[in-house]
Coordinates of C-alpha atoms and ligand atoms in Angstrom, one line a residue:
X1 CA 0.0 0.3 0.2
X2 CA 1.3 3.5 -0.9
X3 CA 1.5 5.3 2.7
X4 CA 0.0 8.6 3.9
X5 CA 3.9 10.0 4.3
X6 CA 4.0 9.2 0.5
X7 CA 0.7 11.1 -0.2
X8 CA 1.8 13.5 1.3
X9 CA 5.0 14.0 -0.1
X10 CA 3.6 13.9 -3.3
X11 CA 1.5 16.8 -2.5
X12 CA 4.1 18.8 -0.9
X13 CA 6.6 18.2 -4.3
X14 CA 4.0 19.0 -6.6
X15 CA 3.3 22.2 -4.7
X16 CA 6.9 23.3 -4.3
X17 CA 7.0 23.0 -8.1
X18 CA 4.0 26.1 -8.3
X19 CA 4.1 29.4 -8.6
X20 CA 3.7 31.9 -5.7
X21 CA 0.0 32.6 -5.4
X22 CA -1.4 29.7 -7.0
X23 CA -4.1 26.9 -6.7
X24 CA -4.4 23.4 -8.1
X25 CA -7.9 21.2 -8.6
X26 CA -8.0 17.8 -9.6
X27 CA -10.6 16.2 -10.0
X28 CA -12.0 12.3 -8.9
X29 CA -13.7 10.1 -12.2
X30 CA -17.3 10.2 -12.3
X31 CA -19.2 7.3 -11.7
X32 CA -20.3 5.8 -16.0
X33 CA -22.9 3.8 -16.2
X34 CA -22.9 0.4 -17.6
X35 CA -26.6 -0.2 -18.6
X36 CA -29.7 1.8 -17.6
X37 CA -29.1 2.1 -13.8
X38 CA -26.1 -0.1 -13.0
X39 CA -22.2 1.6 -13.3
X40 CA -19.0 -0.2 -14.6
X41 CA -16.7 -1.1 -11.3
X42 CA -15.5 2.2 -10.5
X43 CA -11.9 3.1 -10.8
X44 CA -10.6 6.7 -9.9
X45 CA -8.7 8.9 -12.0
X46 CA -5.4 7.9 -11.4
X47 CA -3.9 11.6 -10.8
X48 CA -6.3 12.7 -8.3
X49 CA -5.5 9.1 -6.4
X50 CA -1.8 9.6 -6.7
X51 CA -2.2 13.0 -4.8
X52 CA -5.3 11.1 -2.6
X53 CA -5.4 8.0 -2.1
X54 CA -9.0 8.8 -2.0
X55 CA -11.4 6.3 -3.1
X56 CA -14.7 7.8 -3.6
X57 CA -16.3 9.7 -6.8
X58 CA -17.9 13.3 -6.9
X59 CA -14.5 14.6 -5.0
X60 CA -12.2 17.7 -6.1
X61 CA -8.4 18.0 -4.7
X62 CA -7.5 21.3 -4.3
X63 CA -4.1 22.3 -3.5
X64 CA -3.3 26.0 -1.9
X65 CA 0.3 26.6 -1.1
X66 CA 0.8 28.6 2.0
X67 CA -2.9 28.9 2.8
X68 CA -2.9 29.6 6.6
X69 CA -6.5 27.7 7.4
X70 CA -4.5 24.6 5.2
X71 CA -2.8 23.3 2.0
X72 CA -5.2 20.2 1.0
X73 CA -8.7 21.1 0.9
X74 CA -11.2 17.8 -0.2
X75 CA -14.5 18.7 -1.3
X76 CA -16.3 14.8 -1.0
X77 CA -19.2 13.1 -0.7
X78 CA -21.2 14.2 3.1
X79 CA -22.4 10.9 5.1
X80 CA -25.5 9.6 4.2
X81 CA -27.3 6.7 6.2
X82 CA -29.6 5.5 3.8
X83 CA -27.1 5.8 0.4
X84 CA -24.0 4.0 2.5
X85 CA -26.8 1.2 3.1
X86 CA -27.3 0.5 -0.6
X87 CA -24.2 1.8 -2.4
X88 CA -21.3 1.7 0.7
X89 CA -19.8 3.3 2.5
X90 CA -18.3 6.7 2.2
X91 CA -16.0 8.8 4.3
X92 CA -17.9 12.2 4.3
X93 CA -15.5 15.3 5.0
X94 CA -14.5 14.5 8.6
X95 CA -12.9 10.8 7.2
X96 CA -11.5 12.9 4.8
X97 CA -9.6 14.7 7.2
X98 CA -8.8 11.6 9.7
X99 CA -8.1 9.2 7.6
X100 CA -7.0 11.2 3.9
X101 CA -4.9 13.9 5.6
X102 CA -7.1 16.6 4.7
X103 CA -6.2 20.3 6.0
X104 CA -10.1 20.9 5.3
X105 CA -12.7 19.0 4.2
X106 CA -16.4 20.2 2.9
X107 CA -19.1 18.5 1.3
X108 CA -18.8 18.7 -2.1
X109 CA -22.4 20.1 -2.6
X110 CA -21.3 23.3 -0.8
X111 CA -18.4 23.9 -3.6
X112 CA -19.8 26.6 -5.5
X113 CA -20.2 28.9 -2.9
X114 CA -16.4 28.2 -1.5
X115 CA -14.3 27.4 -4.1
X116 CA -14.7 31.2 -5.9
X117 CA -13.5 32.7 -2.7
X118 CA -10.7 30.0 -3.0
X119 CA -10.0 31.2 -6.4
X120 CA -10.1 34.9 -6.0
X121 CA -7.0 36.5 -6.2
X122 CA -5.0 33.9 -6.9
X123 CA -2.8 34.4 -9.9
X124 CA -2.2 31.4 -11.5
X125 CA -4.6 28.0 -11.4
X126 CA -3.4 24.9 -12.8
X127 CA -5.9 22.7 -14.0
X128 CA -6.1 19.6 -17.2
X129 CA -8.5 21.9 -19.4
X130 CA -11.2 19.1 -21.2
X131 CA -10.7 16.2 -19.2
X132 CA -13.6 16.4 -17.4
X133 CA -16.1 18.9 -19.1
X134 CA -18.7 19.7 -16.3
X135 CA -15.8 20.7 -14.1
X136 CA -14.8 22.6 -16.6
X137 CA -18.7 24.6 -17.0
X138 CA -18.3 25.0 -13.2
X139 CA -15.2 26.3 -13.1
X140 CA -15.5 28.6 -16.0
X141 CA -19.1 29.7 -13.9
X142 CA -17.0 30.6 -10.8
X143 CA -14.3 32.9 -12.4
X144 CA -17.5 34.2 -14.0
X145 CA -18.6 34.8 -10.8
X146 CA -15.3 36.9 -9.7
X147 CA -15.5 38.9 -12.9
X148 CA -18.6 40.0 -11.8
X149 CA -17.7 41.2 -8.3
X150 CA -14.4 43.3 -9.9
X151 CA -16.1 46.8 -8.7
X152 CA -16.3 45.0 -5.0
X153 CA -12.2 44.5 -6.0
X154 CA -12.1 40.6 -6.4
X155 CA -9.8 39.4 -9.4
X156 CA -9.9 36.1 -11.2
X157 CA -6.8 34.6 -11.9
X158 CA -4.5 35.8 -14.4
X159 CA -3.6 32.5 -15.6
X160 CA -4.6 28.7 -16.7
X161 CA -1.8 26.0 -16.9
X162 CA -1.4 22.7 -18.0
X163 CA -1.3 20.7 -14.7
X164 CA -0.7 17.9 -16.5
X165 CA 3.3 18.7 -17.5
X166 CA 4.1 19.1 -13.2
X167 CA 2.4 16.3 -12.4
X168 CA 3.1 13.5 -15.2
X169 CA 7.0 14.6 -14.7
X170 CA 6.5 13.4 -11.0
X171 CA 4.4 10.1 -12.1
X172 CA 6.9 9.0 -14.6
X173 CA 9.5 8.6 -11.8
X174 CA 8.2 5.4 -9.6
X175 CA 9.6 5.3 -6.1
X176 CA 10.2 2.9 -3.8
X177 CA 6.7 2.4 -2.6
X178 CA 5.4 2.2 -5.9
X179 CA 8.2 -0.3 -7.3
X180 CA 6.9 -2.7 -4.9
X181 CA 3.2 -2.3 -5.9
X182 CA 4.8 -2.9 -9.8
X183 CA 6.6 -5.6 -8.7
X184 CA 3.6 -7.7 -7.4
X185 CA 1.0 -6.7 -10.4
X186 CA 4.3 -7.7 -12.8
X187 CA 4.7 -11.4 -10.5
X188 CA 0.6 -11.7 -10.3
X189 CA 0.5 -11.1 -14.1
X190 CA 3.7 -13.5 -14.9
X191 CA 1.6 -16.4 -12.6
X192 CA -1.1 -15.9 -14.9
X193 CA 0.2 -16.1 -18.0
X194 CA 2.2 -19.4 -16.3
X195 CA -1.0 -20.8 -15.5
X196 CA -2.7 -20.3 -19.0
X197 CA 0.4 -22.1 -20.6
X198 CA -0.4 -24.4 -18.4
X199 CA -4.1 -24.9 -18.9
X200 CA -3.7 -24.6 -23.1
X201 CA -4.8 -27.1 -25.2
X202 CA -6.7 -28.1 -28.7
X203 CA -10.6 -27.5 -28.5
X204 CA -10.3 -24.8 -26.2
X205 CA -11.9 -21.5 -26.9
X206 CA -9.7 -18.2 -25.6
X207 CA -11.9 -17.0 -23.8
X208 CA -11.3 -20.0 -21.7
X209 CA -7.6 -19.2 -21.5
X210 CA -8.6 -14.9 -20.8
X211 CA -10.6 -16.8 -17.2
X212 CA -7.9 -18.5 -16.7
X213 CA -5.9 -15.2 -16.6
X214 CA -8.2 -13.4 -14.6
X215 CA -8.1 -16.3 -12.0
X216 CA -5.2 -15.6 -11.1
X217 CA -5.8 -12.0 -11.0
X218 CA -8.7 -12.2 -8.9
X219 CA -7.3 -14.7 -6.5
X220 CA -4.4 -12.6 -5.8
X221 CA -6.7 -9.6 -4.9
X222 CA -5.8 -7.7 -7.8
X223 CA -8.9 -5.8 -8.5
X224 CA -9.1 -5.5 -12.2
X225 CA -7.0 -6.2 -15.5
X226 CA -5.2 -3.2 -16.2
X227 CA -6.7 -3.4 -19.7
X228 CA -9.3 -5.5 -21.7
X229 CA -7.1 -9.0 -21.8
X230 CA -6.4 -9.9 -25.3
X231 CA -6.5 -13.6 -26.4
X232 CA -5.9 -14.2 -30.1
X233 CA -5.6 -17.5 -31.5
X234 CA -4.4 -18.1 -35.0
X235 CA -4.6 -15.2 -37.3
X236 CA -6.7 -12.9 -34.6
X237 CA -3.2 -12.9 -32.9
X238 CA -2.4 -10.7 -35.9
X239 CA -5.1 -8.0 -34.9
X240 CA -3.1 -5.9 -32.2
X241 CA -6.2 -5.1 -30.2
X242 CA -8.3 -8.6 -30.5
X243 CA -10.4 -8.1 -27.6
X244 CA -13.6 -10.2 -29.0
X245 CA -11.8 -13.5 -27.3
X246 CA -14.6 -15.9 -28.7
X247 CA -12.6 -18.0 -31.4
X248 CA -10.8 -21.4 -31.3
X249 CA -7.7 -22.9 -29.8
X250 CA -6.5 -25.2 -32.6
X251 CA -4.1 -28.2 -32.8
X252 CA -0.8 -26.3 -34.7
X253 CA -2.2 -23.1 -34.6
X254 CA -0.4 -20.3 -31.8
X255 CA -2.4 -18.6 -29.4
X256 CA -1.0 -14.5 -28.6
X257 CA -2.0 -13.7 -25.0
X258 CA -1.6 -9.6 -23.5
X259 CA -2.7 -9.4 -20.5
X260 CA -2.0 -7.2 -16.7
X261 CA -3.4 -7.0 -14.0
X262 CA -3.8 -3.6 -12.0
X263 CA -2.7 -4.4 -8.3
X264 CA -3.4 -0.9 -5.8
X265 CA -3.7 0.6 -8.6
X266 CA -0.6 0.1 -10.6
X267 CA -0.3 -1.8 -13.5
X268 CA 1.7 -4.5 -15.2
X269 CA 1.6 -6.0 -18.8
X270 CA 2.8 -8.7 -20.4
X271 CA 2.9 -10.5 -23.9
X272 CA 3.3 -14.4 -24.5
X273 CA 2.9 -16.5 -27.7
X274 CA 2.8 -20.2 -27.6
X275 CA 1.9 -22.8 -29.6
X276 CA -1.4 -24.1 -28.6
X277 CA -0.4 -28.3 -29.0
X278 CA 2.7 -27.1 -26.8
X279 CA 5.3 -27.7 -29.8
X280 CA 6.0 -24.7 -32.0
X281 CA 6.2 -25.3 -35.4
X282 CA 9.8 -25.0 -38.0
X283 CA 8.0 -21.7 -38.9
X284 CA 5.8 -20.8 -35.7
X285 CA 9.8 -21.1 -34.2
X286 CA 11.6 -19.2 -37.2
X287 CA 9.4 -16.0 -36.8
X288 CA 9.0 -16.6 -33.1
X289 CA 13.0 -16.5 -32.2
X290 CA 13.4 -13.4 -34.6
X291 CA 10.8 -11.4 -31.9
X292 CA 12.9 -12.8 -29.2
X293 CA 15.8 -12.2 -30.0
X294 CA 14.8 -8.7 -31.1
X295 CA 13.3 -8.6 -27.5
X296 CA 16.4 -9.0 -25.6
X297 CA 18.8 -7.3 -27.5
X298 CA 16.2 -4.0 -27.1
X299 CA 16.2 -4.9 -23.5
X300 CA 19.8 -5.0 -23.4
X301 CA 20.1 -1.1 -24.8
X302 CA 18.1 0.0 -21.7
X303 CA 19.9 1.8 -19.6
X304 CA 20.1 4.9 -17.4
X305 CA 20.9 7.3 -20.1
X306 CA 20.4 5.7 -22.6
X307 CA 17.6 6.9 -25.5
X308 CA 14.2 6.2 -25.0
X309 CA 14.1 5.3 -29.0
X310 CA 17.3 3.3 -28.5
X311 CA 14.8 0.3 -27.6
X312 CA 12.7 0.3 -30.8
X313 CA 15.9 0.8 -33.1
X314 CA 17.1 -2.5 -31.8
X315 CA 13.7 -4.1 -32.7
X316 CA 13.7 -2.8 -35.8
X317 CA 17.3 -3.9 -36.9
X318 CA 17.0 -7.0 -35.3
X319 CA 13.3 -7.9 -36.8
X320 CA 14.1 -6.6 -40.5
X321 CA 17.4 -8.8 -40.5
X322 CA 15.7 -11.7 -39.6
X323 CA 12.7 -11.5 -42.3
X324 CA 15.3 -10.7 -45.1
X325 CA 17.0 -14.1 -43.8
X326 CA 14.1 -15.9 -44.2
X327 CA 12.9 -14.1 -47.3
X328 CA 9.6 -12.4 -45.8
X329 CA 11.3 -9.0 -47.0
X330 CA 14.2 -9.0 -49.7
X331 CA 16.5 -6.0 -50.7
X332 CA 19.5 -5.0 -48.3
X333 CA 18.7 -4.3 -44.7
X334 CA 20.1 -1.0 -44.0
X335 CA 17.9 0.0 -47.4
X336 CA 14.2 -2.2 -46.1
X337 CA 15.1 -0.4 -42.3
X338 CA 16.1 3.0 -43.8
X339 CA 12.5 2.5 -46.0
X340 CA 10.4 1.4 -43.6
X341 CA 9.5 -1.7 -45.4
X342 CA 9.7 -3.8 -42.1
X343 CA 6.3 -2.0 -40.8
X344 CA 4.0 -4.6 -42.6
X345 CA 5.2 -6.8 -40.3
X346 CA 6.0 -4.5 -37.2
X347 CA 3.7 -1.8 -37.4
X348 CA 3.4 -0.4 -33.8
X349 CA 6.7 1.2 -31.3
X350 CA 8.3 -1.1 -29.3
X351 CA 6.9 -0.2 -25.9
X352 CA 5.3 2.4 -24.1
X353 CA 5.8 3.8 -20.2
X354 CA 4.2 1.8 -17.8
X355 CA 2.9 3.2 -14.2
X356 CA -1.4 3.4 -12.6
X357 CA -1.8 3.8 -16.0
X358 CA -1.1 1.3 -18.5
X359 CA -0.1 3.8 -21.1
X360 CA 1.8 5.6 -18.9
X361 CA 1.8 9.6 -18.5
X362 CA 5.2 11.1 -19.4
X363 CA 6.5 13.1 -22.2
X364 CA 8.8 10.8 -24.7
X365 CA 10.5 13.6 -26.1
X366 CA 12.2 16.7 -24.5
X367 CA 12.8 19.7 -26.7
X368 CA 11.4 17.1 -30.3
X369 CA 14.5 14.9 -29.2
X370 CA 13.8 11.9 -27.8
X371 CA 14.5 11.6 -24.0
X372 CA 17.5 10.6 -21.8
X373 CA 16.5 7.0 -19.5
X374 CA 16.5 8.1 -16.0
X375 CA 16.6 5.7 -12.8
X376 CA 12.8 5.0 -11.4
X377 CA 11.2 5.3 -14.7
X378 CA 9.4 2.1 -15.9
X379 CA 8.7 0.7 -19.4
X380 CA 7.5 -2.1 -21.8
X381 CA 9.3 -3.9 -24.4
X382 CA 7.2 -5.7 -27.0
X383 CA 8.5 -6.0 -30.5
X384 CA 5.8 -8.0 -32.4
X385 CA 5.8 -9.7 -35.8
X386 CA 2.4 -10.2 -37.7
X387 CA 1.9 -12.1 -41.2
X388 CA -1.1 -11.3 -42.6
X389 CA -2.8 -14.3 -43.1
X390 CA -4.0 -13.1 -46.6
X391 CA -0.6 -11.7 -47.3
X392 CA -0.1 -12.0 -51.3
X393 CA 3.7 -11.5 -51.0
X394 CA 4.4 -14.1 -48.5
X395 CA 4.6 -18.0 -48.8
X396 CA 1.6 -19.5 -47.3
X397 CA 3.2 -21.4 -45.0
X398 CA 4.0 -18.1 -43.0
X399 CA 0.5 -16.5 -43.4
X400 CA -1.7 -15.5 -40.4
X401 CA 1.1 -16.2 -37.9
X402 CA 1.0 -13.1 -35.0
X403 CA 3.7 -13.0 -32.6
X404 CA 4.2 -10.5 -29.8
X405 CA 6.7 -11.0 -26.6
X406 CA 6.3 -8.2 -23.8
X407 CA 7.7 -7.9 -20.6
X408 CA 7.8 -4.7 -18.1
X409 CA 11.9 -3.5 -17.3
X410 CA 12.3 -1.0 -14.6
X411 CA 15.4 1.2 -15.3
X412 CA 17.8 1.2 -11.9
X413 CA 21.2 3.1 -11.4
X414 CA 22.8 -0.5 -11.6
X415 CA 21.3 -1.9 -15.3
X416 CA 17.6 -2.5 -15.2
X417 CA 15.0 -5.1 -13.5
X418 CA 12.8 -7.3 -15.5
X419 CA 9.5 -7.4 -13.6
X420 CA 8.1 -10.0 -15.6
X421 CA 10.6 -12.5 -15.9
X422 CA 8.4 -14.9 -13.9
X423 CA 6.9 -16.3 -16.9
X424 CA 9.4 -18.3 -19.4
X425 CA 10.2 -16.8 -23.1
X426 CA 12.4 -19.2 -24.7
X427 CA 11.0 -21.7 -26.9
X428 CA 12.3 -24.5 -24.7
X429 CA 11.3 -23.4 -21.5
X430 CA 7.9 -22.3 -23.0
X431 CA 7.7 -26.1 -24.4
X432 CA 9.0 -27.9 -20.8
X433 CA 6.4 -25.4 -19.1
X434 CA 3.5 -26.9 -21.5
X435 CA 4.6 -30.4 -21.4
X436 CA 4.8 -30.3 -17.3
Ligands
LIG1 N1 -2.1 -4.0 -23.7 C1 -1.6 -2.9 -24.7 C2 0.0 -2.4 -24.8 O1 0.9 -3.7 -24.9 O2 0.2 -1.6 -25.4
MN2 MN1 2.3 -3.0 -24.0
MN3 MN1 0.6 -5.2 -23.7

């Protein structure tokens, strides 16, 4: 669990980056309707969660550096015994102070009366405009309210600044406490992939492997999959975001599983591809080995002070060379890299930041150049080869093979830590696990 002192440190760090005479406003996620009067499971907004740990909807965090009556102000739902019988426990403003460390807390219903007073005479408002359109409208209303009182000496903020730049740069660097949770999320997810490999056999359906995976997540107390689990057998493995998961697992085909859990707010993101019958065919093995070589080469290039793009470039080189050797690409390797010919088979990038969000926040470029990696960053490395089932330019034996291998890598001062090493990826290790 993230400790209350860590939440406190995050708020202090953010406030230390804010300009003088400023205020930051961050809203909780809304509840979303799934069907008529039922909702999707509630998932807190990552920025709000990062700064408060407060798990309820209908809440707003206000940070006011230097405010005498307290810098950390929380608006939240009032206690309501009748509603709590139906919908569950609410902290209420008193609980927000006692258990979440707010200096001052108010019922969310009072925000119209209170927030204009907090905004008044502030120079700068840090706020993510456009993320919550309903709240945008309220905020505009409060600003107009202050403007309308200009004759009484009230002055509205002069500047709106996007909060994301400050906050997302903080979130990009994981603390020791966050890395501990990410290790746990990764190891639960690795166990889940091992379970699916062990359970796989011809005749099952894709959703049955999804159930094996998500069973392991749930049994470990991981609240959700971090994204919709992808289980694609045969040519379905060539659809990058395939989530139908209704197809059959056929003898002689591969199955690609891209699935990771969210554990205490932190995502894992793992892909493994393995043969439904437990043995790679020569063609499957040949393409698989290229993807694995590309992934290992890329992980070998991830290090502090290396460039974000080094891993991607490594995967492009190894995949292009491998495809040329097998005859799927024709021409010289440097020219094929230069022309982007590999994109017919490898059409995505090699990875992304990972954290509270599966595609986590943080800039990839600084001043228009790929940024340097630093300890505390966590990223995925996930090359793939996908041969479309109807690709007329390659021999039939290659068609409909889709392969991706994805691991989660933390950058440390000593090198890298592969968080997801608990699930095999060498051909012989996968075949051994599936045979046993
Ligand atoms: N599972 C989404 C991704 O790998 O980026
Ligand atoms: Mn990924
Ligand atoms: Mn993935």
